[in-house]
Amino acid sequence: MNALTLERIGHAYFGQAVLADIHLEVGRGEVVALVGPSGSGKSTLIQIAAGLVDAREGRIRRGFSRQAMIFQEPNLMPWATARENIGFALRRAGVARRDRQARIEEAAWLAELEGDDLGKYPVELSGGMRQRVAIARALAVRPDFIFFDEPFTALDVALKRRMQDLVIGAAREAHFAALFITHDLMEAIRIAHRIAVLDVRGRGIAGVRALEGGTGDRNEAEIFALRQRFLETDPLFRHIHDVDERKRR
Amino acid sequence: MKLGPALSDRAGRLLDFLWSGWAGLAALSLLAAAWQAGHEAWGDFILPAPLETVGAAVGLLGDPDSLSLLLITAQRSLTGFAMAAGAGVALGLTAGYAPAVMRLARPLLTVVLGVPPIAWIVLTMMWFGTTGTTVAVAILIAATPVVFVAAAEGIATRDRELGHMAEAFGYGLLGRFLFIDLRQASRPIFPALALALGTSFKVAIMAEMLANAGGVGGALARARALLDVPQALAWVVLSVIALIVVEYGLVRPMEGELERWRRAAQPWGVKR
């Protein structure tokens, strides 16, 4: 059984269809990047897949036992320290209180956070550090599926690269499956096993491209060459950088 | 956090809290200086000296009967305050989640807030007679709207993304309410509670005075009848001290405990 199967997913806001007839499968231990132009419904789709929004039609089959999610904004509780934020998900995951500290420290290590950082409040941390805490919070529950909703969009190029390395390392270490929403094709190529392209109007998955090798196996030259090839010769990727949402309807 | 660092963190915050009392003392000293100037300008009958008033207040505190009057007023104020806080928070949270309730409540609030507290005291006197119930109900009506508005605003303006985050990690409605929404709503609720507490003491004394229901209000009425200005001022001073004790001994420490992360964001000079 797949880690995640979306069948005929459709959704509408105020009577206006934003997604229709979406079929997508994510295998166990597989990272699938979902790309598409701005406004094509990527975030709505991941929210449906994560159970935050009820789909108007279709069926979701979840073959994983524990999910986590990393959002575009870190969404940290400002009143809680980094340690408490990381531990927040553990309480719901049913981890015994005596085991929580060890789990928090393990997740912090995976996210390359230092001991001193754990006692700080989000307001004392930089944007990149906050996103690390969000990553650690997700990893702390030892999920077998992680939803990434454009998690590094707001970061600068260097920081984005470090965060991607972090995810690649964590995916190797923890062997989770993931659905990774992004509009950055380079990021998708670096991180994913497969890239799915959402139709410009959200009417189904326009196509899927499997990438050779595992997540993080491709070097910079290969990533760049692949990106150029996709953008210049593959019609599937023709519209992924469209930004005018008014063209949609 | 381990016990040692946790205790030292708490002790540090307590010392900061006590140290911040210097600013309050400085403000009170300014008030005392202005009071002394007023006393010297207008004489002993109109405005007794601060020291004389403090002496009278200390004398009242030493008298068991006077102390019991103060305790009666404090108990009535706190009862009314607890009722107003409970009702205001419960109704406000409901209104914050339900925009329709909020739309219905706004005109009612305008009406309730438009009626002066003294009018409510007169009405409750007629409804409940000259008893402690009159005082408690008058406080309930006068103080609830402030807490209600704050609680409703706290929920209505919450960061909904935090709720999504909690939901993504498996928290249900109750978990999101307890760990996310309530915590966010507490930010505007605590200043409103401090305001409601002040209102409670003021309305309690006013109601006692009008209803002749004993307590500090009754003692003030007696001092007025005897034209005993030092005694009247001493009761005022004691009432304010009781309010300060409750506010800074209960409401502010709770607020400080919940909002300690804000101090982390403050520059050093503002903290101290």
XYZ file of C-alpha atoms in Angstrom:
521
model
C 0.000 0.000 0.000
C 1.165 3.521 -0.784
C 1.932 5.994 1.974
C -0.641 8.343 0.489
C -3.188 7.964 -2.296
C -5.375 10.781 -3.518
C -8.256 9.670 -5.757
C -10.461 12.057 -7.747
C -9.944 14.875 -5.235
C -11.998 17.963 -5.937
C -12.614 21.116 -3.977
C -14.369 24.456 -4.335
C -14.421 27.712 -2.440
C -17.714 29.620 -2.469
C -18.980 27.541 -5.366
C -15.901 28.092 -7.500
C -13.909 24.950 -8.255
C -10.227 25.194 -7.311
C -9.302 21.535 -7.651
C -10.822 18.749 -9.707
C -10.042 15.133 -10.474
C -6.675 15.006 -8.695
C -5.000 11.604 -8.630
C -1.672 11.295 -6.882
C 0.211 8.529 -5.137
C 3.179 8.775 -2.790
C 5.028 5.527 -2.083
C 6.553 4.544 1.238
C 9.818 6.378 1.831
C 9.252 8.405 -1.329
C 9.483 12.193 -1.560
C 7.148 13.633 -4.177
C 7.427 17.312 -5.047
C 4.289 19.000 -6.273
C 4.916 22.064 -8.408
C 2.545 24.343 -10.208
C 1.957 27.993 -10.924
C 0.912 30.368 -8.203
C -2.787 30.004 -7.463
C -3.153 26.549 -8.998
C -4.365 25.068 -5.702
C -1.177 23.426 -4.376
C -1.677 24.599 -0.805
C -5.338 23.610 -0.816
C -4.360 20.164 -2.040
C -1.767 19.617 0.693
C -4.207 20.850 3.328
C -6.752 18.336 2.059
C -4.130 15.579 2.071
C -3.087 16.500 5.624
C -6.684 16.501 6.843
C -6.853 20.241 7.577
C -9.520 20.816 4.910
C -12.267 18.387 3.931
C -12.292 17.617 0.233
C -15.605 18.215 -1.485
C -15.155 15.100 -3.533
C -12.810 12.176 -3.865
C -11.103 9.824 -1.500
C -7.878 9.914 0.498
C -6.143 6.748 1.602
C -3.453 7.205 4.179
C -1.071 4.320 4.595
C 1.087 6.028 7.201
C 0.703 5.904 10.947
C 1.965 9.332 12.020
C 2.057 12.561 10.088
C 3.795 15.881 10.613
C 3.641 19.147 8.720
C 6.033 21.995 8.023
C 4.426 25.206 6.894
C 5.650 28.197 4.906
C 5.725 30.175 8.157
C 7.248 28.350 11.135
C 3.961 28.732 13.075
C 5.692 28.541 16.434
C 3.826 29.371 19.611
C 5.382 32.700 20.651
C 4.799 32.053 24.349
C 6.729 28.773 24.327
C 10.482 28.231 24.171
C 12.013 26.324 21.268
C 12.109 23.254 23.530
C 8.422 23.583 24.372
C 7.520 24.160 20.739
C 9.351 21.011 19.677
C 7.710 19.081 22.500
C 4.218 20.354 21.634
C 3.546 17.592 19.132
C 4.926 14.921 21.469
C 2.149 15.433 23.996
C -0.493 14.609 21.379
C 1.600 11.781 19.985
C 1.295 10.079 23.357
C 5.011 10.124 24.158
C 5.522 9.591 27.897
C 6.625 12.694 29.759
C 9.873 11.050 30.902
C 10.824 10.285 27.277
C 10.050 13.707 25.867
C 13.331 15.415 26.705
C 15.325 12.762 24.891
C 13.034 13.010 21.858
C 13.290 16.802 21.831
C 17.076 16.654 21.963
C 17.208 14.022 19.247
C 15.004 16.149 16.962
C 17.021 19.270 17.791
C 20.199 17.422 16.813
C 18.659 16.383 13.481
C 17.657 20.007 12.841
C 21.152 21.177 13.880
C 19.888 23.202 16.823
C 22.194 23.713 19.769
C 21.365 23.307 23.451
C 21.385 27.052 24.083
C 18.833 27.612 21.338
C 16.290 25.360 23.013
C 15.738 27.717 25.924
C 15.026 30.698 23.677
C 11.648 32.054 22.693
C 10.820 32.353 18.959
C 11.138 36.123 19.203
C 14.825 35.626 20.124
C 15.536 33.425 17.097
C 16.278 34.392 13.497
C 13.968 33.332 10.650
C 16.185 30.389 9.754
C 16.422 29.212 13.358
C 12.659 29.381 13.713
C 12.254 27.202 10.655
C 14.761 24.757 12.154
C 12.590 24.577 15.271
C 9.574 23.894 13.034
C 11.514 21.105 11.320
C 12.589 19.689 14.689
C 8.971 19.795 15.880
C 7.967 17.741 12.866
C 10.817 15.253 13.276
C 10.256 14.850 17.029
C 7.130 12.750 16.540
C 9.120 10.382 14.287
C 6.602 10.670 11.478
C 6.417 8.274 8.587
C 4.886 11.011 6.444
C 5.646 14.741 6.350
C 3.692 17.380 4.490
C 5.842 20.325 3.402
C 3.840 23.398 2.384
C 6.401 25.644 0.633
C 8.499 25.604 3.808
C 11.498 27.569 2.574
C 9.873 30.162 0.310
C 10.475 33.026 2.712
C 14.174 32.234 3.247
C 17.145 33.644 1.350
C 19.008 31.443 -1.138
C 21.836 30.341 1.172
C 19.516 29.545 4.051
C 17.109 27.753 1.756
C 19.946 25.547 0.582
C 20.927 24.675 4.152
C 17.347 23.847 5.024
C 17.046 21.626 1.965
C 20.197 19.781 3.071
C 18.619 19.389 6.466
C 15.502 17.809 4.993
C 17.562 15.568 2.721
C 19.646 14.410 5.694
C 16.566 13.882 7.857
C 14.796 11.950 5.090
C 17.784 9.612 4.811
C 18.003 9.240 8.571
C 14.331 8.867 9.373
C 13.054 7.287 6.112
C 9.815 9.191 5.928
C 7.645 9.719 2.872
C 6.766 13.282 1.987
C 4.642 15.478 -0.196
C 6.667 18.623 -0.822
C 4.879 21.649 -2.232
C 7.143 24.161 -3.909
C 7.237 26.540 -6.821
C 11.010 26.286 -7.018
C 11.951 23.667 -9.602
C 15.573 23.523 -8.393
C 14.337 22.699 -4.907
C 12.016 20.027 -6.258
C 14.845 18.420 -8.239
C 17.206 18.491 -5.254
C 14.818 16.949 -2.795
C 12.341 14.711 -4.587
C 12.251 11.254 -6.099
C 9.415 12.333 -8.398
C 7.998 15.681 -9.483
C 4.264 16.025 -10.064
C 3.004 19.090 -11.911
C -0.415 20.431 -11.004
C -2.557 21.616 -13.884
C -2.537 25.394 -14.230
C -6.248 25.500 -13.327
C -6.074 22.728 -10.746
C -7.829 20.292 -13.096
C -5.839 17.190 -12.276
C -2.155 16.363 -12.223
C -0.782 17.461 -15.593
C 2.057 14.948 -15.454
C 4.739 13.296 -13.338
C 8.472 13.026 -13.952
C 10.546 10.443 -12.100
C 14.092 11.507 -11.261
C 17.021 9.166 -11.274
C 18.704 8.415 -7.968
C 17.641 9.100 -4.413
C 16.867 12.347 -2.641
C 19.975 14.486 -2.408
C 21.974 12.272 -4.769
C 22.099 14.832 -7.581
C 24.954 17.319 -7.705
C 24.545 21.008 -8.526
C 25.488 20.618 -12.191
C 22.995 17.801 -12.674
C 20.271 19.754 -10.903
C 20.880 22.811 -13.044
C 21.030 20.788 -16.279
C 17.825 18.990 -15.375
C 16.086 22.251 -14.570
C 17.140 23.740 -17.898
C 15.989 20.653 -19.748
C 12.625 20.655 -18.005
C 12.010 24.346 -18.601
C 13.283 24.498 -22.185
C 12.184 21.221 -23.690
C 9.504 19.643 -21.534
C 6.022 21.108 -22.193
C 4.856 19.825 -18.798
C 6.804 22.595 -17.074
C 5.824 25.386 -19.483
C 3.452 27.156 -17.098
C 4.921 26.454 -13.662
C 6.253 29.981 -13.269
C 3.052 31.727 -14.332
C 2.133 34.199 -11.631
C -0.953 35.973 -12.912
C -3.723 34.292 -10.983
C -6.383 36.209 -12.919
C -5.638 34.098 -15.993
C -7.008 31.096 -14.215
C -10.684 31.867 -14.783
C 13.604 22.691 32.243
C 15.602 21.198 35.127
C 14.729 22.186 38.706
C 17.853 24.269 39.430
C 17.700 26.531 36.342
C 13.891 26.730 36.656
C 14.151 27.962 40.252
C 16.865 30.459 39.404
C 14.800 31.683 36.419
C 11.778 32.158 38.681
C 13.840 33.882 41.377
C 15.291 36.200 38.726
C 11.841 37.133 37.494
C 10.618 37.729 41.051
C 13.559 40.035 41.724
C 12.885 41.876 38.443
C 9.239 42.261 39.486
C 10.221 43.647 42.898
C 12.879 45.882 41.373
C 10.293 47.331 38.966
C 8.429 48.476 42.111
C 10.856 51.424 42.345
C 9.045 53.112 39.468
C 5.744 52.671 41.303
C 7.236 54.029 44.520
C 8.600 57.049 42.647
C 5.137 57.762 41.195
C 3.539 57.397 44.645
C 6.149 59.749 46.108
C 5.255 62.349 43.473
C 1.590 61.952 44.390
C 2.438 62.363 48.086
C 4.449 65.509 47.306
C 1.535 67.024 45.349
C -0.803 66.010 48.189
C 1.464 67.681 50.763
C 1.557 70.839 48.609
C -2.256 70.799 48.456
C -2.424 70.349 52.205
C -0.132 73.320 52.779
C -2.139 75.455 50.348
C -5.662 74.631 51.553
C -5.216 73.658 55.160
C -5.906 70.695 57.390
C -9.694 70.718 57.160
C -9.907 70.454 53.345
C -6.916 68.200 52.786
C -5.172 66.579 55.770
C -1.442 65.907 55.455
C -0.418 62.583 53.899
C 1.396 61.526 57.069
C -1.680 62.252 59.177
C -3.808 60.221 56.761
C -1.361 57.337 56.850
C -1.425 57.499 60.650
C -5.245 57.348 60.607
C -5.105 54.402 58.175
C -2.665 52.542 60.419
C -4.967 53.237 63.338
C -7.906 51.759 61.406
C -5.879 48.690 60.555
C -5.149 48.169 64.228
C -8.850 48.220 65.071
C -10.494 44.770 64.571
C -13.886 46.298 63.740
C -12.404 48.511 61.021
C -10.388 45.617 59.687
C -13.537 43.508 59.396
C -15.212 46.351 57.437
C -12.276 46.329 55.020
C -12.453 42.562 54.693
C -16.210 42.690 53.999
C -15.656 45.145 51.148
C -12.725 43.143 49.802
C -14.744 39.940 49.946
C -17.722 41.552 48.175
C -15.442 43.085 45.547
C -13.684 39.793 44.895
C -16.969 37.873 44.745
C -18.359 40.337 42.221
C -15.058 40.350 40.337
C -14.955 36.537 40.164
C -18.533 36.482 38.854
C -17.797 39.214 36.306
C -14.550 37.529 35.207
C -16.227 34.125 34.840
C -19.243 35.460 32.970
C -17.217 37.877 30.833
C -14.643 35.283 29.793
C -17.231 32.561 29.081
C -19.538 34.825 27.071
C -16.649 36.629 25.367
C -15.013 33.410 24.212
C -18.356 32.232 22.828
C -18.869 35.517 21.005
C -15.311 35.386 19.663
C -15.988 32.049 17.988
C -19.490 32.972 16.795
C -19.634 36.198 14.779
C -23.462 36.123 14.920
C -23.352 36.234 18.745
C -20.860 39.085 18.540
C -23.131 41.046 16.204
C -26.041 40.567 18.625
C -23.922 41.430 21.648
C -22.427 44.698 20.377
C -25.621 46.822 20.599
C -26.383 45.297 24.005
C -22.900 46.219 25.181
C -23.401 49.795 24.006
C -26.587 49.969 26.070
C -25.060 48.336 29.178
C -21.915 50.460 29.043
C -24.010 53.592 28.479
C -25.801 53.153 31.814
C -23.744 54.687 34.656
C -22.786 52.237 37.436
C -24.645 54.380 39.979
C -27.898 53.709 38.093
C -27.288 49.954 38.304
C -26.650 50.310 42.034
C -29.988 52.084 42.514
C -31.776 49.416 40.468
C -30.107 46.490 42.258
C -30.923 48.104 45.610
C -34.575 48.067 44.621
C -34.340 44.503 43.341
C -32.288 42.901 46.126
C -32.572 45.302 49.048
C -29.575 46.580 51.021
C -27.604 43.327 51.085
C -24.307 41.989 49.806
C -26.171 40.623 46.752
C -26.833 44.189 45.648
C -23.104 44.879 45.665
C -22.190 41.662 43.853
C -24.834 42.103 41.133
C -23.900 45.766 40.619
C -20.268 44.712 40.132
C -21.302 41.895 37.807
C -23.211 44.298 35.559
C -20.562 47.027 35.661
C -17.442 44.885 35.181
C -18.556 42.070 32.862
C -18.648 44.060 29.580
C -14.946 44.980 29.780
C -13.896 41.356 30.211
C -16.397 40.204 27.596
C -15.038 42.538 24.923
C -11.433 41.567 25.671
C -12.135 37.823 25.565
C -14.140 38.153 22.346
C -11.409 40.237 20.697
C -8.760 37.793 21.892
C -10.463 34.897 20.162
C -11.573 36.807 17.067
C -8.066 38.134 16.387
C -6.187 34.902 17.184
C -3.545 33.586 14.816
C -5.498 30.849 13.054
C -2.363 29.379 11.528
C -1.355 28.161 14.989
C -4.660 26.289 15.101
C -3.866 24.705 11.729
C -0.449 23.727 13.035
C -1.974 22.038 16.083
C -4.553 20.308 13.906
C -1.822 19.022 11.595
C -0.204 17.389 14.623
C -3.442 15.716 15.625
C -4.944 18.113 18.166
C -8.747 18.134 18.220
C -11.102 21.003 19.032
C -10.594 20.815 22.796
C -6.801 20.576 22.514
C -6.661 23.552 20.160
C -8.891 25.558 22.480
C -6.883 24.749 25.609
C -3.348 24.966 24.265
C -3.631 27.518 21.462
C -6.750 29.700 21.469
C -7.124 30.245 25.206
C -3.467 31.144 25.483
C -3.792 33.727 22.716
C -6.959 35.181 24.218
C -5.251 35.616 27.608
C -3.197 38.510 26.236
C -6.084 41.039 26.094
C -7.984 39.348 28.930
C -5.481 40.137 31.698
C -5.414 43.938 31.271
C -9.230 43.775 31.149
C -9.243 41.766 34.377
C -7.074 44.411 36.068
C -9.540 47.069 34.894
C -12.499 44.975 36.052
C -10.875 44.507 39.457
C -10.547 48.275 39.898
C -14.167 48.706 38.807
C -15.216 46.028 41.305
C -13.678 47.865 44.266
C -15.085 51.215 43.143
C -18.597 49.885 42.552
C -18.531 47.898 45.811
C -17.721 50.988 47.860
C -20.266 53.081 45.964
C -22.961 50.433 46.426
C -22.176 50.028 50.134
C -22.358 53.764 50.576
C -25.690 54.143 48.780
C -27.262 50.971 50.124
C -25.902 51.510 53.634
C -24.654 47.938 53.442
C -21.687 48.331 55.809
C -18.111 47.812 54.631
C -15.789 50.635 53.614
C -18.658 52.422 51.825
C -20.676 52.507 55.046
C -17.648 53.800 56.983
C -17.089 56.495 54.360
C -20.736 57.566 54.672
C -20.282 57.828 58.439
C -17.080 59.889 58.047
C -18.909 62.189 55.625
C -21.753 62.666 58.118
C -19.206 63.579 60.836
C -17.155 65.739 58.416
C -14.151 63.627 59.459
C -11.885 64.230 56.435
C -8.782 62.367 57.760
C -10.952 59.325 58.494
C -12.540 59.466 55.009
C -9.146 59.800 53.342
C -7.778 56.964 55.472
C -10.546 54.674 54.206
C -9.786 55.725 50.633
C -6.106 54.954 51.157
C -6.925 51.544 52.655
C -9.259 50.726 49.738
C -6.551 51.608 47.230
C -4.006 49.519 49.154
C -6.413 46.550 49.157
C -6.858 46.935 45.402
C -3.098 47.168 44.838
C -2.503 44.088 46.996
C -5.000 42.022 44.994
C -3.885 43.376 41.612
C -0.147 43.025 42.188
C -0.438 39.941 44.356
C -2.735 37.983 42.046
C -3.616 39.397 38.624
C -0.241 40.842 37.575
C 1.862 37.841 38.691
C -0.476 35.529 36.740
C -0.181 37.806 33.721
C 3.598 37.984 34.160
C 3.831 34.193 34.312
C 1.810 33.742 31.118
C 3.413 36.607 29.246
C 7.040 36.117 30.279
C 8.046 35.519 26.661
C 7.317 39.186 25.947
C 10.124 40.204 28.266
C 12.511 38.229 26.095
C 11.643 40.569 23.232
C 12.208 43.732 25.230
C 15.528 45.566 25.044
C 17.543 45.564 28.274
C 16.788 49.195 29.164
C 13.033 48.628 28.932
C 13.185 45.485 31.063
C 14.798 47.373 33.886
